[in-house]
Amino acid sequence: MSTVLTEMMDSRDLNSDNISRIISLSRDINSDHYKTQVLKKVIRENDMPKDAFDAFIATLGDVNSDHYVTEVIKDLIDRSVDSNTSGLSNLLNLVKDNVASDHYSAVIFKRLAKKNLSDDQLITALNATSNINSDHYMSEVLLAFASKVNRSSDRVKSAYRSAAKSINSDSYYGKVAKAVD
């Protein structure tokens, strides 16, 4: 199935309906590896229609491997994070619900920290870090956001400080606290 779908994407100019159909059909692929190949190809080679985004997230939610989910989300962040805070919120809910590993969650958030985000998006992202239990990974994530937080509103700084309070280690907490004015 994945071969058929990727060949279809290679041989045709796809419209919004066809892209949505490919995303829907990819749910029938049992292998996380092959399913993510199709999803990554949709991201890399087509402008994903906004109406297909929810179906894309639902299909990605069927992927059980933290590694494969992270690989797709990294591509999605690189290509599709825009001013849409609700789309970002849906994406971060997927991370919360489907990525159990603190390591892979941190990889996703650190990638997100490299993007140009609005204050509302920063707050959404910082609030979503609550699923990271490791002090080490939480401090890495917050430090990745620190320079953006320093240039942002008091609301963003408050969200950062609130996220930092989940860190139990004095050493990690100290580094994170010092990073923001």
Tab-separated table of N, CA and C in Angstrom:
chain	number	residue	atom	x	y	z
A	1	MET	N	0.819	-1.191	0.000
A	1	MET	CA	0.000	0.000	0.000
A	1	MET	C	0.864	1.257	0.000
A	2	SER	N	1.929	1.263	0.819
A	2	SER	CA	2.759	2.472	0.884
A	2	SER	C	3.431	2.746	-0.452
A	3	THR	N	3.825	1.685	-1.145
A	3	THR	CA	4.458	1.847	-2.449
A	3	THR	C	3.482	2.485	-3.441
A	4	VAL	N	2.252	2.013	-3.438
A	4	VAL	CA	1.236	2.549	-4.341
A	4	VAL	C	1.000	4.030	-4.045
A	5	LEU	N	0.884	4.365	-2.772
A	5	LEU	CA	0.617	5.758	-2.405
A	5	LEU	C	1.797	6.664	-2.746
A	6	THR	N	3.015	6.219	-2.487
A	6	THR	CA	4.174	7.065	-2.805
A	6	THR	C	4.357	7.195	-4.309
A	7	GLU	N	4.090	6.132	-5.053
A	7	GLU	CA	4.177	6.222	-6.517
A	7	GLU	C	3.111	7.169	-7.059
A	8	MET	N	1.941	7.162	-6.459
A	8	MET	CA	0.879	8.075	-6.889
A	8	MET	C	1.327	9.527	-6.654
A	9	MET	N	1.961	9.778	-5.535
A	9	MET	CA	2.433	11.134	-5.259
A	9	MET	C	3.541	11.542	-6.214
A	10	ASP	N	4.349	10.576	-6.634
A	10	ASP	CA	5.435	10.867	-7.571
A	10	ASP	C	4.936	11.152	-8.978
A	11	SER	N	3.860	10.494	-9.367
A	11	SER	CA	3.449	10.562	-10.768
A	11	SER	C	2.351	11.575	-11.064
A	12	ARG	N	1.759	12.176	-10.048
A	12	ARG	CA	0.640	13.075	-10.290
A	12	ARG	C	0.792	14.385	-9.529
A	13	ASP	N	0.190	15.420	-10.082
A	13	ASP	CA	0.006	16.646	-9.318
A	13	ASP	C	-1.252	16.444	-8.501
A	14	LEU	N	-1.119	16.543	-7.212
A	14	LEU	CA	-2.246	16.215	-6.347
A	14	LEU	C	-2.956	17.471	-5.858
A	15	ASN	N	-4.269	17.399	-5.880
A	15	ASN	CA	-5.065	18.485	-5.323
A	15	ASN	C	-5.388	18.169	-3.862
A	16	SER	N	-6.078	19.068	-3.226
A	16	SER	CA	-6.398	18.950	-1.806
A	16	SER	C	-7.154	17.658	-1.486
A	17	ASP	N	-8.135	17.322	-2.320
A	17	ASP	CA	-8.927	16.110	-2.080
A	17	ASP	C	-8.073	14.854	-2.171
A	18	ASN	N	-7.176	14.814	-3.158
A	18	ASN	CA	-6.325	13.633	-3.322
A	18	ASN	C	-5.335	13.485	-2.173
A	19	ILE	N	-4.808	14.591	-1.690
A	19	ILE	CA	-3.889	14.539	-0.552
A	19	ILE	C	-4.640	14.029	0.677
A	20	SER	N	-5.844	14.521	0.882
A	20	SER	CA	-6.663	14.052	2.005
A	20	SER	C	-6.947	12.557	1.877
A	21	ARG	N	-7.195	12.115	0.675
A	21	ARG	CA	-7.476	10.694	0.439
A	21	ARG	C	-6.244	9.828	0.712
A	22	ILE	N	-5.076	10.311	0.316
A	22	ILE	CA	-3.831	9.573	0.581
A	22	ILE	C	-3.600	9.466	2.085
A	23	ILE	N	-3.821	10.559	2.801
A	23	ILE	CA	-3.663	10.532	4.260
A	23	ILE	C	-4.632	9.522	4.864
A	24	SER	N	-5.862	9.540	4.404
A	24	SER	CA	-6.865	8.611	4.915
A	24	SER	C	-6.487	7.152	4.612
A	25	LEU	N	-6.047	6.894	3.399
A	25	LEU	CA	-5.661	5.529	3.019
A	25	LEU	C	-4.432	5.044	3.781
A	26	SER	N	-3.572	5.960	4.163
A	26	SER	CA	-2.366	5.545	4.875
A	26	SER	C	-2.680	4.971	6.253
A	27	ARG	N	-3.861	5.234	6.770
A	27	ARG	CA	-4.265	4.639	8.054
A	27	ARG	C	-4.331	3.118	7.968
A	28	ASP	N	-4.511	2.590	6.759
A	28	ASP	CA	-4.608	1.139	6.582
A	28	ASP	C	-3.243	0.453	6.552
A	29	ILE	N	-2.177	1.211	6.553
A	29	ILE	CA	-0.826	0.621	6.550
A	29	ILE	C	-0.490	0.222	7.977
A	30	ASN	N	-0.139	-1.043	8.173
A	30	ASN	CA	0.114	-1.559	9.520
A	30	ASN	C	1.505	-1.223	10.048
A	31	SER	N	2.451	-1.085	9.174
A	31	SER	CA	3.831	-0.827	9.595
A	31	SER	C	4.037	0.649	9.896
A	32	ASP	N	4.554	0.932	11.102
A	32	ASP	CA	4.860	2.324	11.450
A	32	ASP	C	5.871	2.912	10.476
A	33	HIS	N	6.853	2.120	10.094
A	33	HIS	CA	7.892	2.590	9.180
A	33	HIS	C	7.282	3.045	7.851
A	34	TYR	N	6.498	2.195	7.233
A	34	TYR	CA	5.943	2.520	5.922
A	34	TYR	C	4.876	3.612	6.002
A	35	LYS	N	4.096	3.601	7.083
A	35	LYS	CA	3.094	4.654	7.257
A	35	LYS	C	3.788	6.009	7.353
A	36	THR	N	4.866	6.078	8.128
A	36	THR	CA	5.547	7.366	8.279
A	36	THR	C	6.259	7.786	7.003
A	37	GLN	N	6.684	6.828	6.184
A	37	GLN	CA	7.261	7.208	4.891
A	37	GLN	C	6.236	7.958	4.049
A	38	VAL	N	5.016	7.467	4.030
A	38	VAL	CA	3.956	8.127	3.268
A	38	VAL	C	3.657	9.503	3.869
A	39	LEU	N	3.525	9.572	5.179
A	39	LEU	CA	3.193	10.847	5.823
A	39	LEU	C	4.299	11.884	5.619
A	40	LYS	N	5.547	11.446	5.715
A	40	LYS	CA	6.656	12.382	5.498
A	40	LYS	C	6.682	12.874	4.056
A	41	LYS	N	6.335	11.996	3.136
A	41	LYS	CA	6.294	12.400	1.727
A	41	LYS	C	5.181	13.429	1.494
A	42	VAL	N	4.054	13.256	2.165
A	42	VAL	CA	2.972	14.236	2.059
A	42	VAL	C	3.474	15.598	2.537
A	43	ILE	N	4.200	15.611	3.647
A	43	ILE	CA	4.699	16.877	4.197
A	43	ILE	C	5.737	17.500	3.281
A	44	ARG	N	6.666	16.708	2.813
A	44	ARG	CA	7.818	17.233	2.074
A	44	ARG	C	7.485	17.679	0.656
A	45	GLU	N	6.536	17.025	0.045
A	45	GLU	CA	6.330	17.265	-1.378
A	45	GLU	C	5.020	17.961	-1.719
A	46	ASN	N	4.218	18.215	-0.751
A	46	ASN	CA	2.928	18.841	-1.027
A	46	ASN	C	2.644	19.870	0.060
A	47	ASP	N	1.924	20.886	-0.309
A	47	ASP	CA	1.422	21.798	0.710
A	47	ASP	C	0.186	21.139	1.295
A	48	MET	N	0.298	20.744	2.557
A	48	MET	CA	-0.828	20.053	3.158
A	48	MET	C	-1.993	21.025	3.321
A	49	PRO	N	-3.127	20.670	2.772
A	49	PRO	CA	-4.304	21.525	2.923
A	49	PRO	C	-4.706	21.615	4.396
A	50	LYS	N	-5.163	22.772	4.807
A	50	LYS	CA	-5.556	22.956	6.211
A	50	LYS	C	-6.656	21.981	6.611
A	51	ASP	N	-7.569	21.654	5.680
A	51	ASP	CA	-8.649	20.730	6.017
A	51	ASP	C	-8.161	19.286	6.150
A	52	ALA	N	-6.947	18.983	5.710
A	52	ALA	CA	-6.390	17.635	5.833
A	52	ALA	C	-5.559	17.472	7.100
A	53	PHE	N	-5.295	18.577	7.785
A	53	PHE	CA	-4.400	18.540	8.944
A	53	PHE	C	-4.935	17.629	10.050
A	54	ASP	N	-6.237	17.718	10.359
A	54	ASP	CA	-6.815	16.882	11.412
A	54	ASP	C	-6.726	15.400	11.062
A	55	ALA	N	-6.984	15.062	9.796
A	55	ALA	CA	-6.855	13.669	9.361
A	55	ALA	C	-5.401	13.210	9.454
A	56	PHE	N	-4.486	14.113	9.128
A	56	PHE	CA	-3.059	13.808	9.224
A	56	PHE	C	-2.695	13.502	10.678
A	57	ILE	N	-3.134	14.344	11.606
A	57	ILE	CA	-2.841	14.153	13.031
A	57	ILE	C	-3.457	12.844	13.522
A	58	ALA	N	-4.676	12.542	13.088
A	58	ALA	CA	-5.330	11.291	13.491
A	58	ALA	C	-4.555	10.084	12.984
A	59	THR	N	-4.088	10.154	11.752
A	59	THR	CA	-3.296	9.054	11.189
A	59	THR	C	-1.979	8.915	11.932
A	60	LEU	N	-1.348	10.016	12.222
A	60	LEU	CA	-0.094	9.979	12.968
A	60	LEU	C	-0.319	9.419	14.368
A	61	GLY	N	-1.490	9.660	14.924
A	61	GLY	CA	-1.833	9.109	16.231
A	61	GLY	C	-1.895	7.594	16.251
A	62	ASP	N	-2.024	6.973	15.073
A	62	ASP	CA	-2.036	5.512	14.978
A	62	ASP	C	-0.628	4.910	15.008
A	63	VAL	N	0.378	5.742	14.891
A	63	VAL	CA	1.769	5.259	14.895
A	63	VAL	C	2.178	5.015	16.348
A	64	ASN	N	2.668	3.822	16.634
A	64	ASN	CA	2.989	3.443	18.010
A	64	ASN	C	4.415	3.774	18.415
A	65	SER	N	5.300	3.904	17.483
A	65	SER	CA	6.712	4.128	17.784
A	65	SER	C	6.989	5.604	18.054
A	66	ASP	N	7.554	5.900	19.229
A	66	ASP	CA	7.935	7.282	19.543
A	66	ASP	C	8.925	7.815	18.522
A	67	HIS	N	9.831	6.958	18.078
A	67	HIS	CA	10.833	7.382	17.096
A	67	HIS	C	10.167	7.845	15.802
A	68	TYR	N	9.280	7.026	15.266
A	68	TYR	CA	8.652	7.373	13.993
A	68	TYR	C	7.724	8.579	14.117
A	69	VAL	N	6.979	8.671	15.216
A	69	VAL	CA	6.126	9.843	15.429
A	69	VAL	C	6.995	11.098	15.459
A	70	THR	N	8.116	11.026	16.171
A	70	THR	CA	9.007	12.181	16.293
A	70	THR	C	9.571	12.593	14.950
A	71	GLU	N	9.961	11.631	14.130
A	71	GLU	CA	10.509	11.954	12.809
A	71	GLU	C	9.494	12.707	11.949
A	72	VAL	N	8.242	12.287	11.998
A	72	VAL	CA	7.209	12.968	11.213
A	72	VAL	C	6.929	14.357	11.791
A	73	ILE	N	6.826	14.449	13.103
A	73	ILE	CA	6.531	15.744	13.723
A	73	ILE	C	7.657	16.736	13.462
A	74	LYS	N	8.898	16.292	13.481
A	74	LYS	CA	10.008	17.204	13.171
A	74	LYS	C	9.846	17.783	11.768
A	75	ASP	N	9.502	16.944	10.799
A	75	ASP	CA	9.268	17.436	9.434
A	75	ASP	C	8.079	18.395	9.401
A	76	LEU	N	7.041	18.059	10.135
A	76	LEU	CA	5.854	18.906	10.170
A	76	LEU	C	6.182	20.265	10.769
A	77	ILE	N	6.954	20.286	11.840
A	77	ILE	CA	7.360	21.549	12.457
A	77	ILE	C	8.195	22.373	11.483
A	78	ASP	N	9.115	21.718	10.795
A	78	ASP	CA	9.985	22.431	9.861
A	78	ASP	C	9.212	23.056	8.707
A	79	ARG	N	8.107	22.457	8.321
A	79	ARG	CA	7.418	22.915	7.133
A	79	ARG	C	6.086	23.624	7.390
A	80	SER	N	5.463	23.368	8.543
A	80	SER	CA	4.059	23.783	8.662
A	80	SER	C	3.705	24.610	9.883
A	81	VAL	N	4.626	24.923	10.748
A	81	VAL	CA	4.240	25.734	11.903
A	81	VAL	C	4.073	27.164	11.432
A	82	ASP	N	2.868	27.668	11.584
A	82	ASP	CA	2.584	29.035	11.168
A	82	ASP	C	1.883	29.751	12.306
A	83	SER	N	1.120	30.721	11.997
A	83	SER	CA	0.469	31.518	13.031
A	83	SER	C	-0.760	30.832	13.627
A	84	ASN	N	-1.031	29.611	13.225
A	84	ASN	CA	-2.203	28.890	13.685
A	84	ASN	C	-1.930	28.228	15.042
A	85	THR	N	-2.362	28.852	16.115
A	85	THR	CA	-2.135	28.320	17.458
A	85	THR	C	-2.945	27.055	17.693
A	86	SER	N	-4.138	26.947	17.126
A	86	SER	CA	-4.944	25.742	17.342
A	86	SER	C	-4.306	24.535	16.659
A	87	GLY	N	-3.702	24.720	15.486
A	87	GLY	CA	-2.991	23.619	14.838
A	87	GLY	C	-1.805	23.164	15.667
A	88	LEU	N	-1.089	24.125	16.234
A	88	LEU	CA	0.031	23.798	17.114
A	88	LEU	C	-0.469	23.066	18.350
A	89	SER	N	-1.578	23.519	18.887
A	89	SER	CA	-2.159	22.874	20.067
A	89	SER	C	-2.530	21.420	19.767
A	90	ASN	N	-3.121	21.172	18.612
A	90	ASN	CA	-3.455	19.793	18.212
A	90	ASN	C	-2.198	18.947	18.084
A	91	LEU	N	-1.180	19.516	17.517
A	91	LEU	CA	0.087	18.803	17.355
A	91	LEU	C	0.692	18.467	18.721
A	92	LEU	N	0.668	19.418	19.634
A	92	LEU	CA	1.242	19.189	20.962
A	92	LEU	C	0.399	18.227	21.791
A	93	ASN	N	-0.906	18.204	21.560
A	93	ASN	CA	-1.741	17.186	22.204
A	93	ASN	C	-1.363	15.796	21.718
A	94	LEU	N	-1.037	15.689	20.441
A	94	LEU	CA	-0.573	14.413	19.898
A	94	LEU	C	0.715	13.979	20.597
A	95	VAL	N	1.629	14.919	20.798
A	95	VAL	CA	2.879	14.603	21.496
A	95	VAL	C	2.555	14.118	22.906
A	96	LYS	N	1.698	14.841	23.598
A	96	LYS	CA	1.333	14.474	24.977
A	96	LYS	C	0.713	13.081	25.036
A	97	ASP	N	-0.168	12.776	24.086
A	97	ASP	CA	-0.915	11.524	24.121
A	97	ASP	C	-0.165	10.337	23.527
A	98	ASN	N	0.785	10.595	22.609
A	98	ASN	CA	1.374	9.493	21.862
A	98	ASN	C	2.873	9.319	22.026
A	99	VAL	N	3.552	10.270	22.610
A	99	VAL	CA	5.006	10.149	22.767
A	99	VAL	C	5.293	9.968	24.254
A	100	ALA	N	5.603	8.747	24.646
A	100	ALA	CA	5.830	8.438	26.054
A	100	ALA	C	7.241	8.794	26.502
A	101	SER	N	8.174	8.771	25.590
A	101	SER	CA	9.576	8.997	25.925
A	101	SER	C	9.876	10.478	26.145
A	102	ASP	N	10.470	10.790	27.302
A	102	ASP	CA	10.889	12.169	27.554
A	102	ASP	C	11.944	12.610	26.551
A	103	HIS	N	12.799	11.679	26.150
A	103	HIS	CA	13.831	12.010	25.162
A	103	HIS	C	13.195	12.500	23.857
A	104	TYR	N	12.262	11.731	23.320
A	104	TYR	CA	11.650	12.118	22.051
A	104	TYR	C	10.777	13.363	22.193
A	105	SER	N	10.104	13.506	23.327
A	105	SER	CA	9.346	14.743	23.559
A	105	SER	C	10.279	15.944	23.543
A	106	ALA	N	11.438	15.810	24.194
A	106	ALA	CA	12.414	16.904	24.227
A	106	ALA	C	12.924	17.229	22.832
A	107	VAL	N	13.154	16.218	22.019
A	107	VAL	CA	13.600	16.441	20.642
A	107	VAL	C	12.580	17.304	19.897
A	108	ILE	N	11.309	16.980	20.074
A	108	ILE	CA	10.242	17.724	19.396
A	108	ILE	C	10.188	19.169	19.894
A	109	PHE	N	10.198	19.347	21.205
A	109	PHE	CA	10.108	20.711	21.749
A	109	PHE	C	11.332	21.549	21.398
A	110	LYS	N	12.502	20.947	21.394
A	110	LYS	CA	13.707	21.709	21.024
A	110	LYS	C	13.650	22.112	19.549
A	111	ARG	N	13.074	21.291	18.704
A	111	ARG	CA	12.888	21.658	17.299
A	111	ARG	C	11.909	22.818	17.203
A	112	LEU	N	10.854	22.747	17.980
A	112	LEU	CA	9.846	23.803	17.990
A	112	LEU	C	10.440	25.120	18.496
A	113	ALA	N	11.355	25.038	19.444
A	113	ALA	CA	11.975	26.248	20.006
A	113	ALA	C	12.782	27.018	18.968
A	114	LYS	N	13.153	26.385	17.881
A	114	LYS	CA	13.918	27.049	16.823
A	114	LYS	C	13.033	27.858	15.875
A	115	LYS	N	11.717	27.678	15.987
A	115	LYS	CA	10.786	28.345	15.085
A	115	LYS	C	10.425	29.734	15.608
A	116	ASN	N	9.972	30.578	14.702
A	116	ASN	CA	9.503	31.904	15.059
A	116	ASN	C	8.052	31.769	15.519
A	117	LEU	N	7.838	31.857	16.822
A	117	LEU	CA	6.516	31.627	17.382
A	117	LEU	C	5.960	32.904	17.991
A	118	SER	N	4.662	33.053	17.910
A	118	SER	CA	3.987	34.183	18.560
A	118	SER	C	3.975	33.942	20.073
A	119	ASP	N	3.624	34.964	20.824
A	119	ASP	CA	3.512	34.799	22.277
A	119	ASP	C	2.507	33.713	22.632
A	120	ASP	N	1.362	33.701	21.966
A	120	ASP	CA	0.351	32.672	22.248
A	120	ASP	C	0.884	31.275	21.952
A	121	GLN	N	1.627	31.139	20.857
A	121	GLN	CA	2.206	29.835	20.529
A	121	GLN	C	3.273	29.427	21.546
A	122	LEU	N	4.084	30.383	21.984
A	122	LEU	CA	5.081	30.074	23.011
A	122	LEU	C	4.412	29.591	24.290
A	123	ILE	N	3.361	30.275	24.704
A	123	ILE	CA	2.639	29.870	25.904
A	123	ILE	C	2.048	28.475	25.731
A	124	THR	N	1.458	28.218	24.575
A	124	THR	CA	0.907	26.888	24.286
A	124	THR	C	1.999	25.825	24.375
A	125	ALA	N	3.145	26.098	23.778
A	125	ALA	CA	4.248	25.139	23.801
A	125	ALA	C	4.779	24.936	25.220
A	126	LEU	N	4.991	26.007	25.945
A	126	LEU	CA	5.513	25.895	27.312
A	126	LEU	C	4.538	25.146	28.219
A	127	ASN	N	3.260	25.402	28.071
A	127	ASN	CA	2.263	24.675	28.861
A	127	ASN	C	2.237	23.188	28.506
A	128	ALA	N	2.527	22.874	27.270
A	128	ALA	CA	2.494	21.479	26.813
A	128	ALA	C	3.695	20.666	27.293
A	129	THR	N	4.705	21.326	27.829
A	129	THR	CA	5.877	20.586	28.308
A	129	THR	C	5.586	19.799	29.586
A	130	SER	N	4.408	19.947	30.129
A	130	SER	CA	4.067	19.293	31.395
A	130	SER	C	4.154	17.768	31.336
A	131	ASN	N	4.159	17.192	30.136
A	131	ASN	CA	4.268	15.736	30.032
A	131	ASN	C	5.709	15.241	30.154
A	132	ILE	N	6.675	16.144	30.236
A	132	ILE	CA	8.079	15.746	30.384
A	132	ILE	C	8.375	15.600	31.873
A	133	ASN	N	8.700	14.404	32.296
A	133	ASN	CA	8.921	14.118	33.712
A	133	ASN	C	10.380	14.229	34.129
A	134	SER	N	11.289	14.051	33.209
A	134	SER	CA	12.716	14.082	33.508
A	134	SER	C	13.194	15.517	33.707
A	135	ASP	N	13.838	15.776	34.846
A	135	ASP	CA	14.392	17.112	35.096
A	135	ASP	C	15.424	17.478	34.031
A	136	HIS	N	16.228	16.499	33.635
A	136	HIS	CA	17.249	16.744	32.620
A	136	HIS	C	16.620	17.221	31.312
A	137	TYR	N	15.657	16.459	30.793
A	137	TYR	CA	15.046	16.818	29.512
A	137	TYR	C	14.203	18.084	29.622
A	138	MET	N	13.523	18.271	30.748
A	138	MET	CA	12.734	19.495	30.923
A	138	MET	C	13.654	20.714	30.909
A	139	SER	N	14.796	20.618	31.570
A	139	SER	CA	15.709	21.766	31.576
A	139	SER	C	16.270	22.016	30.182
A	140	GLU	N	16.571	20.965	29.420
A	140	GLU	CA	17.036	21.152	28.046
A	140	GLU	C	15.994	21.890	27.211
A	141	VAL	N	14.750	21.491	27.356
A	141	VAL	CA	13.668	22.113	26.586
A	141	VAL	C	13.501	23.583	26.975
A	142	LEU	N	13.432	23.843	28.258
A	142	LEU	CA	13.229	25.225	28.695
A	142	LEU	C	14.410	26.110	28.318
A	143	LEU	N	15.613	25.588	28.422
A	143	LEU	CA	16.785	26.369	28.005
A	143	LEU	C	16.746	26.657	26.502
A	144	ALA	N	16.195	25.733	25.721
A	144	ALA	CA	16.064	25.957	24.277
A	144	ALA	C	15.104	27.114	23.985
A	145	PHE	N	14.097	27.287	24.836
A	145	PHE	CA	13.126	28.371	24.663
A	145	PHE	C	13.574	29.683	25.317
A	146	ALA	N	14.578	29.651	26.175
A	146	ALA	CA	14.923	30.790	27.037
A	146	ALA	C	15.173	32.087	26.273
A	147	SER	N	15.911	32.052	25.175
A	147	SER	CA	16.204	33.305	24.467
A	147	SER	C	14.936	33.929	23.891
A	148	LYS	N	14.019	33.110	23.412
A	148	LYS	CA	12.741	33.630	22.909
A	148	LYS	C	11.898	34.182	24.056
A	149	VAL	N	11.913	33.487	25.169
A	149	VAL	CA	11.142	33.922	26.335
A	149	VAL	C	11.650	35.281	26.814
A	150	ASN	N	12.953	35.475	26.825
A	150	ASN	CA	13.534	36.749	27.261
A	150	ASN	C	13.078	37.916	26.401
A	151	ARG	N	12.763	37.669	25.148
A	151	ARG	CA	12.330	38.726	24.228
A	151	ARG	C	10.804	38.828	24.147
A	152	SER	N	10.118	38.115	25.012
A	152	SER	CA	8.656	38.035	24.930
A	152	SER	C	7.987	38.737	26.102
A	153	SER	N	6.675	38.656	26.096
A	153	SER	CA	5.857	39.342	27.102
A	153	SER	C	5.964	38.684	28.475
A	154	ASP	N	5.443	39.370	29.470
A	154	ASP	CA	5.407	38.833	30.831
A	154	ASP	C	4.551	37.566	30.911
A	155	ARG	N	3.531	37.482	30.077
A	155	ARG	CA	2.697	36.264	30.050
A	155	ARG	C	3.531	35.042	29.672
A	156	VAL	N	4.422	35.206	28.688
A	156	VAL	CA	5.287	34.103	28.251
A	156	VAL	C	6.272	33.755	29.371
A	157	LYS	N	6.837	34.769	29.990
A	157	LYS	CA	7.775	34.534	31.098
A	157	LYS	C	7.084	33.803	32.247
A	158	SER	N	5.839	34.145	32.489
A	158	SER	CA	5.073	33.466	33.534
A	158	SER	C	4.860	31.984	33.185
A	159	ALA	N	4.535	31.702	31.937
A	159	ALA	CA	4.362	30.311	31.494
A	159	ALA	C	5.674	29.532	31.621
A	160	TYR	N	6.787	30.187	31.293
A	160	TYR	CA	8.115	29.573	31.419
A	160	TYR	C	8.386	29.231	32.882
A	161	ARG	N	8.159	30.201	33.761
A	161	ARG	CA	8.417	29.975	35.192
A	161	ARG	C	7.517	28.880	35.751
A	162	SER	N	6.291	28.848	35.285
A	162	SER	CA	5.358	27.803	35.724
A	162	SER	C	5.856	26.424	35.288
A	163	ALA	N	6.317	26.314	34.062
A	163	ALA	CA	6.867	25.043	33.583
A	163	ALA	C	8.122	24.659	34.365
A	164	ALA	N	8.933	25.649	34.692
A	164	ALA	CA	10.180	25.389	35.420
A	164	ALA	C	9.921	24.838	36.819
A	165	LYS	N	8.782	25.176	37.403
A	165	LYS	CA	8.465	24.714	38.755
A	165	LYS	C	8.316	23.193	38.837
A	166	SER	N	8.161	22.543	37.693
A	166	SER	CA	8.051	21.078	37.709
A	166	SER	C	9.419	20.408	37.887
A	167	ILE	N	10.491	21.179	37.802
A	167	ILE	CA	11.844	20.629	37.941
A	167	ILE	C	12.181	20.506	39.433
A	168	ASN	N	12.503	19.294	39.859
A	168	ASN	CA	12.800	19.030	41.265
A	168	ASN	C	14.277	19.216	41.610
A	169	SER	N	15.140	19.018	40.656
A	169	SER	CA	16.579	19.135	40.884
A	169	SER	C	16.970	20.602	41.039
A	170	ASP	N	17.639	20.929	42.153
A	170	ASP	CA	18.084	22.310	42.381
A	170	ASP	C	19.050	22.767	41.295
A	171	SER	N	19.921	21.874	40.853
A	171	SER	CA	20.913	22.223	39.836
A	171	SER	C	20.247	22.579	38.510
A	172	TYR	N	19.368	21.712	38.030
A	172	TYR	CA	18.677	21.976	36.767
A	172	TYR	C	17.767	23.197	36.888
A	173	TYR	N	17.052	23.299	38.008
A	173	TYR	CA	16.158	24.433	38.199
A	173	TYR	C	16.952	25.749	38.191
A	174	GLY	N	18.095	25.752	38.837
A	174	GLY	CA	18.920	26.966	38.895
A	174	GLY	C	19.350	27.431	37.505
A	175	LYS	N	19.750	26.484	36.661
A	175	LYS	CA	20.162	26.834	35.300
A	175	LYS	C	18.999	27.434	34.513
A	176	VAL	N	17.833	26.818	34.659
A	176	VAL	CA	16.650	27.284	33.932
A	176	VAL	C	16.205	28.648	34.458
A	177	ALA	N	16.199	28.820	35.748
A	177	ALA	CA	15.760	30.094	36.343
A	177	ALA	C	16.683	31.231	35.964
A	178	LYS	N	17.966	30.979	35.916
A	178	LYS	CA	18.946	32.029	35.571
A	178	LYS	C	18.877	32.431	34.097
A	179	ALA	N	18.315	31.574	33.275
A	179	ALA	CA	18.302	31.820	31.837
A	179	ALA	C	17.291	32.892	31.428
A	180	VAL	N	16.348	33.198	32.312
A	180	VAL	CA	15.292	34.162	31.984
A	180	VAL	C	15.304	35.294	32.992
A	181	ASP	N	15.153	36.524	32.482
A	181	ASP	CA	15.160	37.719	33.337
A	181	ASP	C	14.110	37.635	34.419
